[in-house]
Coordinates of C-alpha atoms in Angstrom, one line a residue:
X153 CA 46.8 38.1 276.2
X154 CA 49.6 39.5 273.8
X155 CA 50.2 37.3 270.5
X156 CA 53.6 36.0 270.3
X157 CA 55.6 35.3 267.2
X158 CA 58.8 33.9 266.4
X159 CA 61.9 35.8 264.5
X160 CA 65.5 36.2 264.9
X161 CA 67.7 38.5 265.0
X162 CA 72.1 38.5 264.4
X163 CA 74.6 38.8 266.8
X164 CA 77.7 38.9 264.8
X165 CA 77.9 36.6 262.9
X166 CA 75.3 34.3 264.4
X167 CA 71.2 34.7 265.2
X168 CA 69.5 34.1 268.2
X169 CA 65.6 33.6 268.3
X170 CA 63.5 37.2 269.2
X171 CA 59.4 37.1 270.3
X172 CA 57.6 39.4 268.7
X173 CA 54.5 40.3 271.3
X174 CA 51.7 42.5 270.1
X175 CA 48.7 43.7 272.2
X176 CA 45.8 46.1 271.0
X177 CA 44.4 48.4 273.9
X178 CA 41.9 51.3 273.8
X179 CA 43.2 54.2 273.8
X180 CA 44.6 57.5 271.0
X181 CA 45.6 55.4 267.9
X182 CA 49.2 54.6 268.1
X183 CA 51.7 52.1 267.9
X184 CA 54.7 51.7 270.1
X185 CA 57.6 49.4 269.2
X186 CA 59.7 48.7 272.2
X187 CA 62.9 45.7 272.9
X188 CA 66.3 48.6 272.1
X189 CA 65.4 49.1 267.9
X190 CA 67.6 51.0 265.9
X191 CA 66.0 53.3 263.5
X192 CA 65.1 50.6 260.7
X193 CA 62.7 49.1 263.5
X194 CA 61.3 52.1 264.2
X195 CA 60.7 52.8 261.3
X196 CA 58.4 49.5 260.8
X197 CA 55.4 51.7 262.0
X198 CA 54.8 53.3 258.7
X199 CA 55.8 50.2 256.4
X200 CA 53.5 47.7 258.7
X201 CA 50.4 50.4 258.2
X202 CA 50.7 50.5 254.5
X203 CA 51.9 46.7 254.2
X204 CA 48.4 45.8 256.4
X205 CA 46.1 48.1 254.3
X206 CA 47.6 47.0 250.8
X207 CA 46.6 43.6 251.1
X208 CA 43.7 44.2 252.1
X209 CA 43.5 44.2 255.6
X210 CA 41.8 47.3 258.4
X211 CA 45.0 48.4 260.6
X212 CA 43.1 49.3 263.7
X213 CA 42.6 52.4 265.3
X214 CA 43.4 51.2 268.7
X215 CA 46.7 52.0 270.7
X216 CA 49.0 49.3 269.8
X217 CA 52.5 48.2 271.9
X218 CA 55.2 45.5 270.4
X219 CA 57.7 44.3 272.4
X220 CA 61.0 42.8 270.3
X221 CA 61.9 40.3 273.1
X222 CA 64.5 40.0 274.6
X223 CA 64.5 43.7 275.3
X224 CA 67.4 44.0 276.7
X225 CA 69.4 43.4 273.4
X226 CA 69.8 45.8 271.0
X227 CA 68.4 44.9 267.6
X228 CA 69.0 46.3 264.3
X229 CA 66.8 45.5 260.5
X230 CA 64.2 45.9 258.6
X231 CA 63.2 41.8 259.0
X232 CA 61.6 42.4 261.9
X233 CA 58.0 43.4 260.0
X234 CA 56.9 39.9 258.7
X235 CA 56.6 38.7 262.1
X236 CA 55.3 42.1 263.2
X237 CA 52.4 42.6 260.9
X238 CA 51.8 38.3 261.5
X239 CA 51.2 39.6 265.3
X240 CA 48.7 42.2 264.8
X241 CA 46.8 40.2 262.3
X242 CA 46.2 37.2 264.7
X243 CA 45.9 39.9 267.7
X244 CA 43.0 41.5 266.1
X245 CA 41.5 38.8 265.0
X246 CA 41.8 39.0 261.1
X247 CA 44.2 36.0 260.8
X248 CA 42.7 32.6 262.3
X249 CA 45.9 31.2 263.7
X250 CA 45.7 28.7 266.5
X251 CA 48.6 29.1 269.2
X252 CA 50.6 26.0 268.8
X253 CA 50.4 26.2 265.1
X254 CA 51.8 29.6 264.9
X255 CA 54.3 28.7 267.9
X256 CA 55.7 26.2 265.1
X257 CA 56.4 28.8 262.9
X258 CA 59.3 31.4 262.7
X259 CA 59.0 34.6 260.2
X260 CA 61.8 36.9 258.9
X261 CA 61.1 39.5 256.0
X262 CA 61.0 43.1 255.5
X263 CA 57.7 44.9 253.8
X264 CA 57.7 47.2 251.4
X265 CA 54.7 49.7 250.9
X266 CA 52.6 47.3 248.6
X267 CA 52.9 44.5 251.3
X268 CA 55.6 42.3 249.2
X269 CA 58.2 40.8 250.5
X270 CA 61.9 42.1 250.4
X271 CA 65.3 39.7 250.5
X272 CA 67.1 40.5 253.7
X273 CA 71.1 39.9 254.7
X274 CA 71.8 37.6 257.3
X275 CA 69.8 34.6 256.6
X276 CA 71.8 31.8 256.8
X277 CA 72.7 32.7 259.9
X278 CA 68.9 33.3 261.4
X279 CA 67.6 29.6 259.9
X280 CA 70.4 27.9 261.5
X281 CA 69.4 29.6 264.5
X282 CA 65.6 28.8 264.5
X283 CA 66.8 25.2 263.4
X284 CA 68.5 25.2 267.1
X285 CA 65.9 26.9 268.7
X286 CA 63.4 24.0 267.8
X287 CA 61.6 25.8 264.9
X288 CA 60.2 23.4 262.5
X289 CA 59.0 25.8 260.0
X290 CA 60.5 28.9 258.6
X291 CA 58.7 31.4 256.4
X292 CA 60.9 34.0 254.5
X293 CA 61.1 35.9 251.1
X294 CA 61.1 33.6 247.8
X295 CA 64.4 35.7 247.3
X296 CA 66.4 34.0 250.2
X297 CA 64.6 30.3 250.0
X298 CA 67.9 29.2 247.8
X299 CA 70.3 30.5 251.2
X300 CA 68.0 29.3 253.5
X301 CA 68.0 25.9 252.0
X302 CA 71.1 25.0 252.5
X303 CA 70.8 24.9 256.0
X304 CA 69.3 21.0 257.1
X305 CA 66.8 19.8 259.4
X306 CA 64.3 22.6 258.7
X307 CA 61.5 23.3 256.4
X308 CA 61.2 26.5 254.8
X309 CA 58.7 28.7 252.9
X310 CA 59.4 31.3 250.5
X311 CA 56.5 33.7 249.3
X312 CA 56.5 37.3 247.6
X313 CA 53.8 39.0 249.4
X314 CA 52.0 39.3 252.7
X315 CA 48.6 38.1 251.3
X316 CA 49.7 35.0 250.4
X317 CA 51.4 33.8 253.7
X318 CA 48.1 34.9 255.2
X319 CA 46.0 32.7 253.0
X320 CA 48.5 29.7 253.7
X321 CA 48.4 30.1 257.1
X322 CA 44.8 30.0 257.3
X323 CA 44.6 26.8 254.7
X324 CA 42.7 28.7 251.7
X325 CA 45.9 28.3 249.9
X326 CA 48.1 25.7 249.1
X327 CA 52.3 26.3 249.4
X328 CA 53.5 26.0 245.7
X329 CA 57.8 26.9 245.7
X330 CA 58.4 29.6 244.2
X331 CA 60.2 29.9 241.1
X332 CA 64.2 31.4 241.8
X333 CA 66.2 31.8 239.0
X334 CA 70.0 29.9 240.1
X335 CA 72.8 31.8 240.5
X336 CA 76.1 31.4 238.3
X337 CA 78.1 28.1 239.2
X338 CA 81.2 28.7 241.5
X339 CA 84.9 28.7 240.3
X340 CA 87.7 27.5 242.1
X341 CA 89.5 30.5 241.2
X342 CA 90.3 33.2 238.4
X343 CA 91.5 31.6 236.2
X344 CA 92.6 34.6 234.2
X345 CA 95.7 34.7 236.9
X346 CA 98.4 31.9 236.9
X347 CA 101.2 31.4 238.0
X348 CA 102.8 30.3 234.6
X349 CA 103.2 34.1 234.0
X350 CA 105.4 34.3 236.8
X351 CA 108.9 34.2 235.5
X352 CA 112.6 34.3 237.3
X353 CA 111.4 33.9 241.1
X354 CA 111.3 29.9 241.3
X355 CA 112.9 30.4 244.6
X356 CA 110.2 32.6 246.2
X357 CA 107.7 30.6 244.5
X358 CA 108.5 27.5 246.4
X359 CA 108.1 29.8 249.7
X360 CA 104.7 30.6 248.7
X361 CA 103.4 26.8 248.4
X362 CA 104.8 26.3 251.8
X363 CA 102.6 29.3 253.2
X364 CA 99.6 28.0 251.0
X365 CA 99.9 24.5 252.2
X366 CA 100.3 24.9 255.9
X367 CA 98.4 28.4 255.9
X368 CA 101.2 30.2 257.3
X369 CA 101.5 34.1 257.0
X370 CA 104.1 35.5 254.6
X371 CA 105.7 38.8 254.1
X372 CA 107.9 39.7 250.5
X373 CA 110.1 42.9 250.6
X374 CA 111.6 43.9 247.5
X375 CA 111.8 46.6 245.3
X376 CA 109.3 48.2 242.6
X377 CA 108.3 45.7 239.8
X378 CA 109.9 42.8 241.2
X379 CA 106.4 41.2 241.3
X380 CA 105.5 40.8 244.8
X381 CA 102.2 41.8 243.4
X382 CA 102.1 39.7 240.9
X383 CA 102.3 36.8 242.8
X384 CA 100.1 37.6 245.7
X385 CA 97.1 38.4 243.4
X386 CA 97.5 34.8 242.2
X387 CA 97.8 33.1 246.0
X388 CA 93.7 32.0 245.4
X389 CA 94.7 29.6 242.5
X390 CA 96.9 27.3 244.5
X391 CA 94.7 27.4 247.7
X392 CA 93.3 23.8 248.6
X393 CA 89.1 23.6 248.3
X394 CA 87.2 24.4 251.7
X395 CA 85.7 21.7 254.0
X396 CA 82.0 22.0 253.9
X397 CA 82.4 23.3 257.9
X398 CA 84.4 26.0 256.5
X399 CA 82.3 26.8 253.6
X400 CA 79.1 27.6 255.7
X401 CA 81.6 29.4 257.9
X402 CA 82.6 31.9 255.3
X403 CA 78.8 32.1 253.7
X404 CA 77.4 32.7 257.3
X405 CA 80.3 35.7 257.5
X406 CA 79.1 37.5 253.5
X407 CA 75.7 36.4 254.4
X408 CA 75.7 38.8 257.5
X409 CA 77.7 41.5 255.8
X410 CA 75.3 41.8 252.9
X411 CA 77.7 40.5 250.4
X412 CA 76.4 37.2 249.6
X413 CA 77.1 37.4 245.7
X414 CA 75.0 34.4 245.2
X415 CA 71.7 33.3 247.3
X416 CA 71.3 29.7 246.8
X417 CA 75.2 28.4 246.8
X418 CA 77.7 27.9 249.8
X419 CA 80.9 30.2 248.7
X420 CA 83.0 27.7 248.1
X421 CA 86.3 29.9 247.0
X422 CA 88.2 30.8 249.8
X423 CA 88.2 34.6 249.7
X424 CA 91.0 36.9 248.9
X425 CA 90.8 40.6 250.5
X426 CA 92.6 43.2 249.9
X427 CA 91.8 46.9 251.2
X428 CA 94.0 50.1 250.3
X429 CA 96.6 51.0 252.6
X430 CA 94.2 54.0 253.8
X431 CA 91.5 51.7 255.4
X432 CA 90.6 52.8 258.7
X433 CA 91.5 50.6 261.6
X434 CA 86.9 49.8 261.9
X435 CA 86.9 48.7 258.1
X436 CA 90.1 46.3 258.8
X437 CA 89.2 44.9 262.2
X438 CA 85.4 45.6 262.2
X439 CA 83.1 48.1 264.3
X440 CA 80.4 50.0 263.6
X441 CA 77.1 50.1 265.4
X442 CA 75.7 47.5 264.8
X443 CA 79.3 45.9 264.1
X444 CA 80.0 44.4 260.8
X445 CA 82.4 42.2 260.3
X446 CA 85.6 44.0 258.9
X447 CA 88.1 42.8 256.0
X448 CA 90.1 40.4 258.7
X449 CA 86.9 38.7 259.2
X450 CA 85.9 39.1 255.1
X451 CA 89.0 36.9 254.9
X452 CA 88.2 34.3 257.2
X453 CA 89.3 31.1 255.9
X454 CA 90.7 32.9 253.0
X455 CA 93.7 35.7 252.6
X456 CA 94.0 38.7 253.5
X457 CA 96.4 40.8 251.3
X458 CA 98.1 44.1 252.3
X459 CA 99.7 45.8 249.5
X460 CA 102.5 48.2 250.7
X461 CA 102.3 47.2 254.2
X462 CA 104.6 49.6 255.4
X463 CA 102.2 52.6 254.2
X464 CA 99.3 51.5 256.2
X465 CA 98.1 53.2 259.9
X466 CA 100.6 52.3 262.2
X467 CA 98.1 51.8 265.0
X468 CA 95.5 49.9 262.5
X469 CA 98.5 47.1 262.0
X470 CA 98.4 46.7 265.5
X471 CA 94.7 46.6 265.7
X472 CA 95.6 43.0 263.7
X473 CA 97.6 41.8 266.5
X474 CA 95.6 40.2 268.9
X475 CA 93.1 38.7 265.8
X476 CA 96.5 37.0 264.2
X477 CA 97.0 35.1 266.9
X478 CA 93.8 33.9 268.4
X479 CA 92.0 33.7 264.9
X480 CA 88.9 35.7 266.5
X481 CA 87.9 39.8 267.0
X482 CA 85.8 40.9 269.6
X483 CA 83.9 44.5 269.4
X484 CA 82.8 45.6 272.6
X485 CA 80.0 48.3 273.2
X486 CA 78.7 50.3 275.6
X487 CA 75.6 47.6 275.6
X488 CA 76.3 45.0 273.1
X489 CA 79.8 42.3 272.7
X490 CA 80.2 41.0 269.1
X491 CA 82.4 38.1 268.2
X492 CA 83.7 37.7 264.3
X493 CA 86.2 35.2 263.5
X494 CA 89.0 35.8 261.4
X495 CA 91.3 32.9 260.7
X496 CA 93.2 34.6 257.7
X497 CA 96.1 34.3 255.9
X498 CA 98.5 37.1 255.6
X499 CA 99.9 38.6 252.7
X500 CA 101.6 41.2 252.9
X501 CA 103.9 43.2 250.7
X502 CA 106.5 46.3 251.4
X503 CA 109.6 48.0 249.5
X504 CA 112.8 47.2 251.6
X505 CA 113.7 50.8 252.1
X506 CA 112.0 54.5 251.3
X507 CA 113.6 54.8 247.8
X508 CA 112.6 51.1 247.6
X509 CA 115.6 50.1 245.7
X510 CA 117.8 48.7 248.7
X511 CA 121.0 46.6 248.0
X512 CA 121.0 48.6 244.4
X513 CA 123.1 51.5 243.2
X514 CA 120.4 53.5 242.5
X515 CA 119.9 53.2 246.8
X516 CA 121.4 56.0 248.5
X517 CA 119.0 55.4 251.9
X518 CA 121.4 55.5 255.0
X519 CA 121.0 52.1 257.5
X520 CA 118.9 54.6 259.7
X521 CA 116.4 55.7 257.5
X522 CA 115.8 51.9 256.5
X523 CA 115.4 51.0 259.5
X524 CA 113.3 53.7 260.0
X525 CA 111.1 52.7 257.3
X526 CA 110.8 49.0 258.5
X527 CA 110.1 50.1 261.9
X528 CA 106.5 51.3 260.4
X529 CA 105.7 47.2 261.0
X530 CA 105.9 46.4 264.6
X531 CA 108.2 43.8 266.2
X532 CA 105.1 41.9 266.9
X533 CA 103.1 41.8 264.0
X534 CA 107.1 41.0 262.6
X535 CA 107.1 38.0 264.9
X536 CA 104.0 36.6 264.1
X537 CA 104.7 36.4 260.3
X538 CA 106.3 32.8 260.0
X539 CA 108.2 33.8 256.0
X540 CA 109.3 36.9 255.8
X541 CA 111.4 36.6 252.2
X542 CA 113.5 39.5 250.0
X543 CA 112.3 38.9 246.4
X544 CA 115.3 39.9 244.2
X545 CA 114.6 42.2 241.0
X546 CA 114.1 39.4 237.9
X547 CA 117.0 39.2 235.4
X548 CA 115.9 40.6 231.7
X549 CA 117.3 36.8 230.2
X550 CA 114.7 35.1 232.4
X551 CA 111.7 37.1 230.8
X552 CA 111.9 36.1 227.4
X553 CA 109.1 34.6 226.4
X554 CA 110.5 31.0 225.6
X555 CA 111.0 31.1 229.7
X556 CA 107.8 29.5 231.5
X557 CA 107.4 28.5 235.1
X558 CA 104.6 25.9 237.2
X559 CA 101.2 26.6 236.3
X560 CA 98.8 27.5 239.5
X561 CA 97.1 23.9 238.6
X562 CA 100.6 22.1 239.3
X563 CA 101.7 23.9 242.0
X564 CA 97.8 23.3 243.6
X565 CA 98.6 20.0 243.2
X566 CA 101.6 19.8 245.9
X567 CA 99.4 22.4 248.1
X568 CA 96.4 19.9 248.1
X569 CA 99.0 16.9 249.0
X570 CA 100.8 18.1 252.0
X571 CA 97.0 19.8 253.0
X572 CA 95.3 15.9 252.8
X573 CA 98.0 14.8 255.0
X574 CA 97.2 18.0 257.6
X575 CA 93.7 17.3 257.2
X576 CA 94.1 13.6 258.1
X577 CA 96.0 14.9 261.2
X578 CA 93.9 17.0 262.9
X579 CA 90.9 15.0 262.1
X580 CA 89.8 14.6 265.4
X581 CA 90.7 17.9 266.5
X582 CA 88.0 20.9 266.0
X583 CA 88.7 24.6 264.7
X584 CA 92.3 23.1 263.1
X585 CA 92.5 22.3 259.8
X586 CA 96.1 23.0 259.0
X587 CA 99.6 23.4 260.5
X588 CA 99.5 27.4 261.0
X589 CA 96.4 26.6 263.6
X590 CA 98.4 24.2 266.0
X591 CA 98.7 25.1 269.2
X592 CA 101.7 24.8 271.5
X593 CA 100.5 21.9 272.6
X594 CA 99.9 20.2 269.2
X595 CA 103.3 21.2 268.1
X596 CA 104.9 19.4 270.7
X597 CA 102.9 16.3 269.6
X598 CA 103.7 17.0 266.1
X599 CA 106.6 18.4 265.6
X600 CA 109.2 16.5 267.5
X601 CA 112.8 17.3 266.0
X602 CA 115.7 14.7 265.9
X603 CA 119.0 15.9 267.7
X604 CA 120.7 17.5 264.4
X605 CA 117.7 19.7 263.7
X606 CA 117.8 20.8 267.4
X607 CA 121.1 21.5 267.5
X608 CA 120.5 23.7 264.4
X609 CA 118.2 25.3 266.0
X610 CA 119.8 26.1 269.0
X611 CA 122.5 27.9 266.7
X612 CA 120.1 30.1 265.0
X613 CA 119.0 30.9 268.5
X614 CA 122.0 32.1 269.6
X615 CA 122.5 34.1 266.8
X616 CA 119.6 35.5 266.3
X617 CA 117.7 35.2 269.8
X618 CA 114.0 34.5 268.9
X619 CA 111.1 34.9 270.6
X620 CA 109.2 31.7 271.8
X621 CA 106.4 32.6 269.7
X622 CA 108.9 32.2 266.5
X623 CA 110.6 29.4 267.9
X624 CA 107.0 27.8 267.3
X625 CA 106.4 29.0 264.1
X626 CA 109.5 27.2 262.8
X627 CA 108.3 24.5 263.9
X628 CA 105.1 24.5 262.3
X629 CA 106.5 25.7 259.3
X630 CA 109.6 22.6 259.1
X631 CA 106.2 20.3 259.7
X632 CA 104.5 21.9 256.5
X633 CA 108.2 21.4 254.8
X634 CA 108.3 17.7 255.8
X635 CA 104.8 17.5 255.1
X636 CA 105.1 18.7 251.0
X637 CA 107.7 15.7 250.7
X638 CA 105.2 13.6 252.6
X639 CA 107.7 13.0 255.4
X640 CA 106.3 11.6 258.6
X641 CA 109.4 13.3 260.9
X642 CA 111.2 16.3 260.6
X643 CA 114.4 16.1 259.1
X644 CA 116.9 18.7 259.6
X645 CA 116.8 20.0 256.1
X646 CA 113.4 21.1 257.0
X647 CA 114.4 22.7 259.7
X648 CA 117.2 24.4 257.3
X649 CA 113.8 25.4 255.0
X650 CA 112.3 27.2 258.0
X651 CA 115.1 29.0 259.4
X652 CA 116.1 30.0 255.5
X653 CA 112.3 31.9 255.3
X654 CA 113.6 34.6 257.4
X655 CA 115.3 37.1 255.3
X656 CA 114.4 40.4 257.2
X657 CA 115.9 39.2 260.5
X658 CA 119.4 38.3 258.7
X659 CA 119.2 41.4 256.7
X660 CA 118.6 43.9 259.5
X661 CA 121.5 42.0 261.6
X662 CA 124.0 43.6 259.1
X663 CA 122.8 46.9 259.7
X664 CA 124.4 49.6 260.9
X665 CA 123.2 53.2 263.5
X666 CA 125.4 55.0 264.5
X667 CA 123.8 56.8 267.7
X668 CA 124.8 59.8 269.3

């Protein structure tokens, strides 16, 4: 009878439970390692071998077959040897395990050559899943007991070497926790940035804590050293603190990628990515094989900033279409469907025209090759960007050093105000934690307009003929208006906010092409 033994193994971003079944047959020494392994897996043979012989164990010279199950899921790591080399211990006898026991256990660590224990990626997201599968004990490197702990319900067991989980598992040795050094303590933010060295755009400014507190997606077009930049670099500091469901979200997310900065600490600083305009469309969206999540999903809960907008891929900007709007990426394979979320933020930043200098003298760009240039953006990724503003270039008076605007701690302030009230809102409703996230059917709950702001509506409409989708979205954003002065209804001066946060539409109205 083959010996079974609990691991896991990662879906995107979450595990499922995998049976690792050994059997020992005569036959020409071997060892077979079947269930759709990527290299690392096969490549277990040689590590398991030297691993078993280092601690002082015989690898037998039999003809040996283990089957990662399910097979029909393809698997990829190198954490698959713990529970491997566990398996052909108790198969041949070596390791005196009785079945239930070892069915109460789950194992997940790669082996090095001198049978220690290595730290693997991915973690978090494997103990939740044995905590779901019914496992009551976990055994793991010491390295990853901090990330695995923060995961309840469970008990877990961190050793350095293979001998040592062997002698505990037998009772010769008692478990004694190992001795992890902590990692650094988290910051809300970097606080090297601040928005007190942002002078002369008090106007924009007041834009950007709108987007901050209701989440919404903004877009600033203006020309070189305005400080689009600037100010984008320092969205983090006003951000509101993560819920606890989406701190485990985002740790689950780095955890999987391999970027889990610190083991033993949820990331509690909502992220801030921003790639190079030349990032393929895989390392914005994802892919890969296996996929990893990509920057959208690196962002998740966090923002996602795109410096000169206009200069990236054309077709990788439309890649973010369908994520933008259902807050989720799916990468399909020939044999494998991986789901990532990516609720994200977007920042994004362009120069209004080639020369980047429209509206100035300097400009000599004709309407046609501006709207050339803007045409780079799609009309949908357009329409799903709720502010799109024109930063103005900053008069020399207003950068004298005298001159000093909010700080990010004050302007947090308002953004953690109007966020409470969201928060309070959609209490009772999952996955939404802010006003960006309602649906169509929560705006009409929550955004009910009085006659004079639908009347101004219904002008802009006319005027400007918008799609349903941005009909919506000034909605949402006149409920994050009324929200900031802690309004409980929408008053038509908040509707006269939204409608006033988009610039490009207005400015592209007064354009002029001559066709021929």
């Amino acid at each position: 009878m083959a010996t079974a033994v609990n691991s896991f193994a990662i879906a995107g971003i979450d595990g499922y439970r995998v049976e690792a079944e050994t059997v020992t047959m005569y036959g020409h020494p071997s060892i077979t390692i079947v269930g759709l392994g990527d290299t690392a897996i096969k490549e277990s043979r040689q590590r398991l071998e030297a691993a078993i012989n280092y601690a002082g164990y015989e690898f037998p010279k039999m003809k040996i077959a283990i089957n990662l199950a399910p097979g029909d899921i393809k698997k990829s790591g190198s954490h698959f040897d713990l529970s491997m080399a566990v398996g052909l211990l108790v198969e041949t006898s070596q390791l005196t395990v009785d079945g239930e026991t070892l069915a109460s256990y789950g194992f997940i660590g790669e082996l090095s050559f001198n049978a220690l224990l290595r730290p693997c990626g991915g973690v978090l997201s494997m103990v939740i899943a044995a905590r779901e599968a019914g496992i009551k004990k976990l055994i793991i490197p010491a390295d990853n007991i901090k990330e695995a702990s923060l995961v309840q319900g469970i008990e877990v067991f961190g050793f350095n070497d293979l001998k040592s989980i062997a002698n505990y598992l037998e009772g010769k040795e008692n478990y004694v926790a190992p001795a992890v050094e902590t990692g650094s303590p988290s910051i809300g933010w970097n606080k090297a940035l601040d928005f007190l060295d942002v002078q002369g755009q008090d106007a924009l400014i007041q834009h950007i804590v709108v987007a901050a507190a209701g989440g919404h997606n903004i877009l600033m077009s203006g020309s070189p050293g305005c400080g689009k930049s600037m100010i984008a670099k320092r969205m983090d500091t006003i951000l509101p603190d993560m819920t606890e469901e989406e701190a485990l979200e985002v740790t689950k997310i780095f955890s999987v990628a391999g970027l889990l900065r610190y083991r033993d600490q949820l990331i509690t600083q909502r992220p801030f990515r921003a790639p190079h305009h030349n990032a393929s469309m895989n390392s914005l969206v994802g892919g890969g094989n296996p996929a990893v999540p990509g920057e959208i999903s690196l962002a998740h809960n966090g923002v996602l900033f795109l410096d000169e907008i206009a200069e990236f891929n054309k077709k990788s900007l439309n890649a973010l279409r369908q994520p933008m709007e259902d807050k989720i990426v799916t990468i399909s394979r020939v044999k494998s469907i991986v789901t990532f979320h990516c609720n994200f933020m977007l920042v994004a930043a362009m120069n209004p025209c080639p020369c980047g200098y429209y509206g100035q003298d300097r400009c000599k760009c004709s309407d046609y090759e501006v709207l050339k240039y803007r045409q780079k953006i799609s009309g949908p990724i357009l329409d799903r960007i709720d502010l799109q503003k024109y930063v103005p270039p900053v008069n020399y008076l207003k950068l004298v050093p005298q001159s000093k605007g909010k700080s990010s701690a004050e302007l947090r302030e308002k953004v953690q105000f109007a966020r409470k009230i969201q928060q309070n809102r959609f209490a009772d409703i999952p996955a939404v934690n802010c006003n960006a996230q309602m649906t169509e059917a929560l705006v009409k709950n929550f955004c009910q307009l009085d006659e004079a702001g639908n009347r101004l509506l219904q002008l802009a409409y006319d005027r400007y003929r918008y799609s349903a989708r941005t009909f919506h979205k000034f909605l949402k954003l006149a409920r994050t208006f009324a929200d900031l002065d802690g309004s409980a209804k929408i008053r038509k001066q908040d509707v006269s906010g939204a409608l006033l946060a988009r610039d490009l539409d207005k400015e592209q109205s007064r354009l002029l092409v001559v066709r021929g």
